Amino acid sequence: MLRGNENPENAKIVTNVMCDYCAWISEILARISAETRIRKKKKKRVDPVVVVHGGAGRIPRYARKFMLDEVKNAAVAAYRDLIKGRCSLDAVERAICHMESKKYFNCGYGGSLDANGEVVMDAAIMTNGLRAGCVGAVRNIAHPITLGPCLFQ
Protein backbone atom coordinates (compact mmCIF):
# COMPACT_ATOMS: atom_id res chain seq x y z
CA MET A 1 0.00 0.00 0.00
CA LEU A 2 1.44 3.33 -1.05
CA ARG A 3 0.93 6.64 0.61
CA GLY A 4 1.21 10.04 -1.01
CA ASN A 5 4.94 10.72 -1.40
CA GLU A 6 6.27 7.14 -1.27
CA ASN A 7 8.24 5.78 -4.13
CA PRO A 8 6.68 2.56 -5.52
CA GLU A 9 10.12 0.91 -5.67
CA ASN A 10 10.65 1.46 -1.93
CA ALA A 11 7.26 -0.07 -1.22
CA LYS A 12 8.23 -3.11 -3.26
CA ILE A 13 11.44 -3.52 -1.23
CA VAL A 14 9.53 -3.28 2.03
CA THR A 15 7.11 -5.90 0.76
CA ASN A 16 9.98 -8.23 -0.20
CA VAL A 17 11.68 -7.72 3.15
CA MET A 18 8.42 -8.49 4.87
CA CYS A 19 7.99 -11.64 2.75
CA ASP A 20 11.54 -12.74 3.58
CA TYR A 21 10.80 -12.11 7.24
CA CYS A 22 7.55 -14.08 6.99
CA ALA A 23 9.38 -16.90 5.20
CA TRP A 24 12.02 -16.90 7.93
CA ILE A 25 9.36 -17.06 10.65
CA SER A 26 7.51 -19.80 8.76
CA GLU A 27 10.74 -21.80 8.47
CA ILE A 28 11.40 -21.47 12.21
CA LEU A 29 7.84 -22.49 13.07
CA ALA A 30 8.08 -25.48 10.71
CA ARG A 31 11.32 -26.60 12.36
CA ILE A 32 9.82 -26.26 15.83
CA SER A 33 6.75 -28.20 14.71
CA ALA A 34 8.87 -30.98 13.16
CA GLU A 35 11.09 -31.26 16.25
CA THR A 36 8.02 -31.41 18.47
CA ARG A 37 6.54 -34.23 16.36
CA ILE A 38 9.83 -36.17 16.52
CA ARG A 39 10.02 -35.76 20.29
CA LYS A 40 6.44 -36.95 20.71
CA LYS A 41 7.16 -40.05 18.60
CA LYS A 42 10.18 -41.06 20.67
CA LYS A 43 9.38 -43.76 23.18
CA LYS A 44 9.96 -43.03 26.79
CA ARG A 45 13.13 -44.59 28.09
CA VAL A 46 12.33 -47.42 30.43
CA ASP A 47 14.98 -48.51 32.89
CA PRO A 48 15.45 -52.26 32.79
CA VAL A 49 14.32 -54.43 35.67
CA VAL A 50 15.89 -57.81 36.35
CA VAL A 51 14.21 -60.35 38.62
CA VAL A 52 16.12 -63.53 39.45
CA HIS A 53 14.56 -66.47 41.28
CA GLY A 54 16.93 -68.79 43.09
CA GLY A 55 14.86 -71.93 42.84
CA ALA A 56 12.37 -73.70 45.05
CA GLY A 57 12.59 -76.06 47.96
CA ARG A 58 14.26 -76.01 51.35
CA ILE A 59 17.41 -73.97 51.59
CA PRO A 60 19.90 -75.07 54.24
CA ARG A 61 20.96 -72.30 56.63
CA TYR A 62 24.62 -72.62 55.68
CA ALA A 63 23.76 -71.95 51.99
CA ARG A 64 21.35 -69.02 52.38
CA LYS A 65 23.83 -66.14 52.35
CA PHE A 66 25.80 -67.67 49.48
CA MET A 67 22.63 -68.23 47.46
CA LEU A 68 21.33 -64.73 48.10
CA ASP A 69 24.68 -63.23 47.09
CA GLU A 70 24.76 -65.31 43.91
CA VAL A 71 21.17 -64.38 42.99
CA LYS A 72 22.20 -60.73 43.34
CA ASN A 73 25.36 -61.33 41.26
CA ALA A 74 23.30 -62.98 38.52
CA ALA A 75 20.87 -60.03 38.48
CA VAL A 76 23.69 -57.48 38.39
CA ALA A 77 25.41 -59.29 35.50
CA ALA A 78 22.16 -59.33 33.50
CA TYR A 79 21.45 -55.69 34.34
CA ARG A 80 24.91 -54.64 33.14
CA ASP A 81 24.28 -56.40 29.85
CA LEU A 82 21.02 -54.50 29.39
CA ILE A 83 22.63 -51.16 30.25
CA LYS A 84 25.34 -51.87 27.65
CA GLY A 85 22.59 -52.32 25.06
CA ARG A 86 22.67 -56.08 24.74
CA CYS A 87 19.38 -57.80 24.07
CA SER A 88 17.24 -59.08 26.91
CA LEU A 89 17.54 -62.69 25.75
CA ASP A 90 21.33 -62.52 26.16
CA ALA A 91 20.96 -60.89 29.58
CA VAL A 92 18.56 -63.61 30.76
CA GLU A 93 20.88 -66.30 29.45
CA ARG A 94 23.82 -64.72 31.29
CA ALA A 95 21.91 -64.65 34.60
CA ILE A 96 20.90 -68.28 34.23
CA CYS A 97 24.42 -69.36 33.21
CA HIS A 98 25.72 -67.65 36.33
CA MET A 99 23.35 -69.63 38.50
CA GLU A 100 23.94 -72.87 36.59
CA SER A 101 27.61 -72.64 37.55
CA LYS A 102 26.90 -72.57 41.31
CA LYS A 103 26.52 -75.78 43.27
CA TYR A 104 23.72 -74.75 45.65
CA PHE A 105 21.18 -74.01 42.92
CA ASN A 106 19.17 -76.89 41.53
CA CYS A 107 20.17 -76.15 37.95
CA GLY A 108 23.34 -76.83 35.98
CA TYR A 109 26.20 -77.83 38.29
CA GLY A 110 23.84 -78.32 41.25
CA GLY A 111 21.12 -80.02 39.23
CA SER A 112 18.96 -82.83 40.52
CA LEU A 113 20.14 -86.42 40.34
CA ASP A 114 18.22 -89.08 38.46
CA ALA A 115 17.68 -92.70 39.58
CA ASN A 116 21.23 -93.54 38.45
CA GLY A 117 22.75 -90.74 40.53
CA GLU A 118 23.59 -88.59 37.48
CA VAL A 119 22.80 -84.91 37.07
CA VAL A 120 20.04 -84.56 34.47
CA MET A 121 18.93 -81.09 33.46
CA ASP A 122 16.05 -79.34 31.73
CA ALA A 123 16.08 -75.75 30.52
CA ALA A 124 13.68 -73.44 28.71
CA ILE A 125 13.81 -69.86 27.49
CA MET A 126 11.18 -67.74 25.71
CA THR A 127 11.06 -64.34 24.03
CA ASN A 128 8.26 -61.80 24.11
CA GLY A 129 7.66 -62.76 20.46
CA LEU A 130 6.59 -66.20 21.71
CA ARG A 131 9.65 -67.96 20.34
CA ALA A 132 10.68 -70.66 22.76
CA GLY A 133 13.43 -73.20 23.03
CA CYS A 134 13.70 -75.97 25.57
CA VAL A 135 15.69 -79.10 26.25
CA GLY A 136 15.00 -81.96 28.59
CA ALA A 137 17.04 -84.66 30.30
CA VAL A 138 20.36 -83.34 28.99
CA ARG A 139 23.66 -84.44 30.49
CA ASN A 140 27.28 -83.41 30.39
CA ILE A 141 26.78 -79.76 29.52
CA ALA A 142 27.77 -76.89 31.78
CA HIS A 143 25.00 -74.51 30.73
CA PRO A 144 21.89 -76.20 29.34
CA ILE A 145 20.16 -72.83 28.95
CA THR A 146 22.50 -72.05 26.04
CA LEU A 147 20.85 -74.85 24.04
CA GLY A 148 17.39 -73.20 24.17
CA PRO A 149 18.08 -70.28 21.80
CA CYS A 150 19.76 -72.70 19.35
CA LEU A 151 16.35 -74.28 18.87
CA PHE A 152 14.82 -70.96 17.72
CA GLN A 153 16.45 -71.33 14.30
mmCIF file of C-alpha atoms in Angstrom:
data_model
loop_
_atom_site.group_PDB
_atom_site.id
_atom_site.type_symbol
_atom_site.label_atom_id
_atom_site.label_comp_id
_atom_site.label_asym_id
_atom_site.label_seq_id
_atom_site.Cartn_x
_atom_site.Cartn_y
_atom_site.Cartn_z
ATOM 1 C CA MET A 1 0.000 0.000 0.000
ATOM 2 C CA LEU A 2 1.439 3.331 -1.045
ATOM 3 C CA ARG A 3 0.929 6.644 0.610
ATOM 4 C CA GLY A 4 1.207 10.039 -1.014
ATOM 5 C CA ASN A 5 4.941 10.721 -1.403
ATOM 6 C CA GLU A 6 6.273 7.138 -1.271
ATOM 7 C CA ASN A 7 8.241 5.775 -4.131
ATOM 8 C CA PRO A 8 6.679 2.563 -5.516
ATOM 9 C CA GLU A 9 10.124 0.910 -5.671
ATOM 10 C CA ASN A 10 10.649 1.455 -1.932
ATOM 11 C CA ALA A 11 7.261 -0.074 -1.222
ATOM 12 C CA LYS A 12 8.234 -3.111 -3.259
ATOM 13 C CA ILE A 13 11.443 -3.517 -1.233
ATOM 14 C CA VAL A 14 9.528 -3.284 2.026
ATOM 15 C CA THR A 15 7.112 -5.900 0.763
ATOM 16 C CA ASN A 16 9.976 -8.230 -0.196
ATOM 17 C CA VAL A 17 11.683 -7.720 3.153
ATOM 18 C CA MET A 18 8.416 -8.491 4.865
ATOM 19 C CA CYS A 19 7.991 -11.638 2.750
ATOM 20 C CA ASP A 20 11.537 -12.739 3.580
ATOM 21 C CA TYR A 21 10.798 -12.110 7.242
ATOM 22 C CA CYS A 22 7.553 -14.083 6.991
ATOM 23 C CA ALA A 23 9.381 -16.897 5.202
ATOM 24 C CA TRP A 24 12.024 -16.902 7.930
ATOM 25 C CA ILE A 25 9.361 -17.062 10.652
ATOM 26 C CA SER A 26 7.509 -19.800 8.758
ATOM 27 C CA GLU A 27 10.736 -21.799 8.473
ATOM 28 C CA ILE A 28 11.401 -21.466 12.209
ATOM 29 C CA LEU A 29 7.843 -22.486 13.068
ATOM 30 C CA ALA A 30 8.083 -25.476 10.714
ATOM 31 C CA ARG A 31 11.325 -26.602 12.359
ATOM 32 C CA ILE A 32 9.816 -26.261 15.832
ATOM 33 C CA SER A 33 6.750 -28.205 14.710
ATOM 34 C CA ALA A 34 8.874 -30.979 13.164
ATOM 35 C CA GLU A 35 11.088 -31.263 16.245
ATOM 36 C CA THR A 36 8.025 -31.410 18.472
ATOM 37 C CA ARG A 37 6.539 -34.234 16.360
ATOM 38 C CA ILE A 38 9.828 -36.166 16.517
ATOM 39 C CA ARG A 39 10.017 -35.762 20.293
ATOM 40 C CA LYS A 40 6.439 -36.953 20.711
ATOM 41 C CA LYS A 41 7.157 -40.048 18.599
ATOM 42 C CA LYS A 42 10.175 -41.057 20.673
ATOM 43 C CA LYS A 43 9.384 -43.757 23.175
ATOM 44 C CA LYS A 44 9.959 -43.031 26.790
ATOM 45 C CA ARG A 45 13.129 -44.590 28.092
ATOM 46 C CA VAL A 46 12.335 -47.420 30.433
ATOM 47 C CA ASP A 47 14.977 -48.510 32.889
ATOM 48 C CA PRO A 48 15.446 -52.261 32.794
ATOM 49 C CA VAL A 49 14.322 -54.432 35.667
ATOM 50 C CA VAL A 50 15.895 -57.810 36.355
ATOM 51 C CA VAL A 51 14.214 -60.350 38.621
ATOM 52 C CA VAL A 52 16.116 -63.530 39.449
ATOM 53 C CA HIS A 53 14.557 -66.467 41.283
ATOM 54 C CA GLY A 54 16.935 -68.785 43.087
ATOM 55 C CA GLY A 55 14.855 -71.927 42.838
ATOM 56 C CA ALA A 56 12.374 -73.698 45.051
ATOM 57 C CA GLY A 57 12.591 -76.056 47.964
ATOM 58 C CA ARG A 58 14.263 -76.010 51.353
ATOM 59 C CA ILE A 59 17.414 -73.973 51.586
ATOM 60 C CA PRO A 60 19.902 -75.071 54.245
ATOM 61 C CA ARG A 61 20.957 -72.302 56.626
ATOM 62 C CA TYR A 62 24.620 -72.620 55.681
ATOM 63 C CA ALA A 63 23.760 -71.946 51.994
ATOM 64 C CA ARG A 64 21.348 -69.017 52.383
ATOM 65 C CA LYS A 65 23.834 -66.141 52.349
ATOM 66 C CA PHE A 66 25.801 -67.675 49.483
ATOM 67 C CA MET A 67 22.629 -68.227 47.459
ATOM 68 C CA LEU A 68 21.325 -64.726 48.098
ATOM 69 C CA ASP A 69 24.679 -63.227 47.087
ATOM 70 C CA GLU A 70 24.755 -65.306 43.908
ATOM 71 C CA VAL A 71 21.174 -64.383 42.986
ATOM 72 C CA LYS A 72 22.202 -60.726 43.337
ATOM 73 C CA ASN A 73 25.356 -61.334 41.264
ATOM 74 C CA ALA A 74 23.295 -62.976 38.517
ATOM 75 C CA ALA A 75 20.870 -60.035 38.480
ATOM 76 C CA VAL A 76 23.692 -57.481 38.393
ATOM 77 C CA ALA A 77 25.410 -59.293 35.501
ATOM 78 C CA ALA A 78 22.163 -59.330 33.499
ATOM 79 C CA TYR A 79 21.446 -55.687 34.341
ATOM 80 C CA ARG A 80 24.910 -54.635 33.144
ATOM 81 C CA ASP A 81 24.277 -56.405 29.848
ATOM 82 C CA LEU A 82 21.021 -54.501 29.394
ATOM 83 C CA ILE A 83 22.628 -51.157 30.247
ATOM 84 C CA LYS A 84 25.337 -51.871 27.647
ATOM 85 C CA GLY A 85 22.594 -52.316 25.059
ATOM 86 C CA ARG A 86 22.674 -56.079 24.738
ATOM 87 C CA CYS A 87 19.377 -57.800 24.068
ATOM 88 C CA SER A 88 17.242 -59.077 26.909
ATOM 89 C CA LEU A 89 17.541 -62.692 25.746
ATOM 90 C CA ASP A 90 21.334 -62.517 26.165
ATOM 91 C CA ALA A 91 20.957 -60.894 29.583
ATOM 92 C CA VAL A 92 18.560 -63.608 30.763
ATOM 93 C CA GLU A 93 20.878 -66.300 29.450
ATOM 94 C CA ARG A 94 23.817 -64.717 31.289
ATOM 95 C CA ALA A 95 21.912 -64.653 34.596
ATOM 96 C CA ILE A 96 20.896 -68.282 34.228
ATOM 97 C CA CYS A 97 24.417 -69.365 33.212
ATOM 98 C CA HIS A 98 25.719 -67.645 36.330
ATOM 99 C CA MET A 99 23.351 -69.631 38.502
ATOM 100 C CA GLU A 100 23.945 -72.870 36.591
ATOM 101 C CA SER A 101 27.610 -72.638 37.546
ATOM 102 C CA LYS A 102 26.897 -72.570 41.313
ATOM 103 C CA LYS A 103 26.522 -75.777 43.272
ATOM 104 C CA TYR A 104 23.724 -74.746 45.647
ATOM 105 C CA PHE A 105 21.180 -74.011 42.920
ATOM 106 C CA ASN A 106 19.166 -76.886 41.526
ATOM 107 C CA CYS A 107 20.166 -76.149 37.946
ATOM 108 C CA GLY A 108 23.341 -76.829 35.984
ATOM 109 C CA TYR A 109 26.196 -77.829 38.285
ATOM 110 C CA GLY A 110 23.844 -78.319 41.247
ATOM 111 C CA GLY A 111 21.120 -80.025 39.227
ATOM 112 C CA SER A 112 18.957 -82.834 40.524
ATOM 113 C CA LEU A 113 20.137 -86.416 40.342
ATOM 114 C CA ASP A 114 18.224 -89.079 38.460
ATOM 115 C CA ALA A 115 17.679 -92.703 39.584
ATOM 116 C CA ASN A 116 21.226 -93.540 38.446
ATOM 117 C CA GLY A 117 22.749 -90.744 40.528
ATOM 118 C CA GLU A 118 23.594 -88.592 37.483
ATOM 119 C CA VAL A 119 22.798 -84.908 37.066
ATOM 120 C CA VAL A 120 20.041 -84.563 34.471
ATOM 121 C CA MET A 121 18.927 -81.089 33.463
ATOM 122 C CA ASP A 122 16.047 -79.337 31.729
ATOM 123 C CA ALA A 123 16.080 -75.750 30.525
ATOM 124 C CA ALA A 124 13.680 -73.437 28.711
ATOM 125 C CA ILE A 125 13.808 -69.864 27.489
ATOM 126 C CA MET A 126 11.185 -67.744 25.708
ATOM 127 C CA THR A 127 11.059 -64.343 24.030
ATOM 128 C CA ASN A 128 8.264 -61.797 24.106
ATOM 129 C CA GLY A 129 7.661 -62.760 20.459
ATOM 130 C CA LEU A 130 6.586 -66.197 21.705
ATOM 131 C CA ARG A 131 9.653 -67.956 20.343
ATOM 132 C CA ALA A 132 10.683 -70.657 22.760
ATOM 133 C CA GLY A 133 13.428 -73.200 23.031
ATOM 134 C CA CYS A 134 13.703 -75.973 25.573
ATOM 135 C CA VAL A 135 15.687 -79.102 26.248
ATOM 136 C CA GLY A 136 14.999 -81.965 28.588
ATOM 137 C CA ALA A 137 17.041 -84.656 30.304
ATOM 138 C CA VAL A 138 20.364 -83.336 28.990
ATOM 139 C CA ARG A 139 23.661 -84.435 30.495
ATOM 140 C CA ASN A 140 27.278 -83.406 30.391
ATOM 141 C CA ILE A 141 26.777 -79.760 29.517
ATOM 142 C CA ALA A 142 27.773 -76.893 31.783
ATOM 143 C CA HIS A 143 25.001 -74.510 30.730
ATOM 144 C CA PRO A 144 21.893 -76.204 29.337
ATOM 145 C CA ILE A 145 20.156 -72.834 28.952
ATOM 146 C CA THR A 146 22.496 -72.052 26.039
ATOM 147 C CA LEU A 147 20.845 -74.852 24.043
ATOM 148 C CA GLY A 148 17.391 -73.202 24.172
ATOM 149 C CA PRO A 149 18.078 -70.281 21.801
ATOM 150 C CA CYS A 150 19.763 -72.695 19.354
ATOM 151 C CA LEU A 151 16.348 -74.278 18.870
ATOM 152 C CA PHE A 152 14.824 -70.957 17.721
ATOM 153 C CA GLN A 153 16.453 -71.330 14.298
#
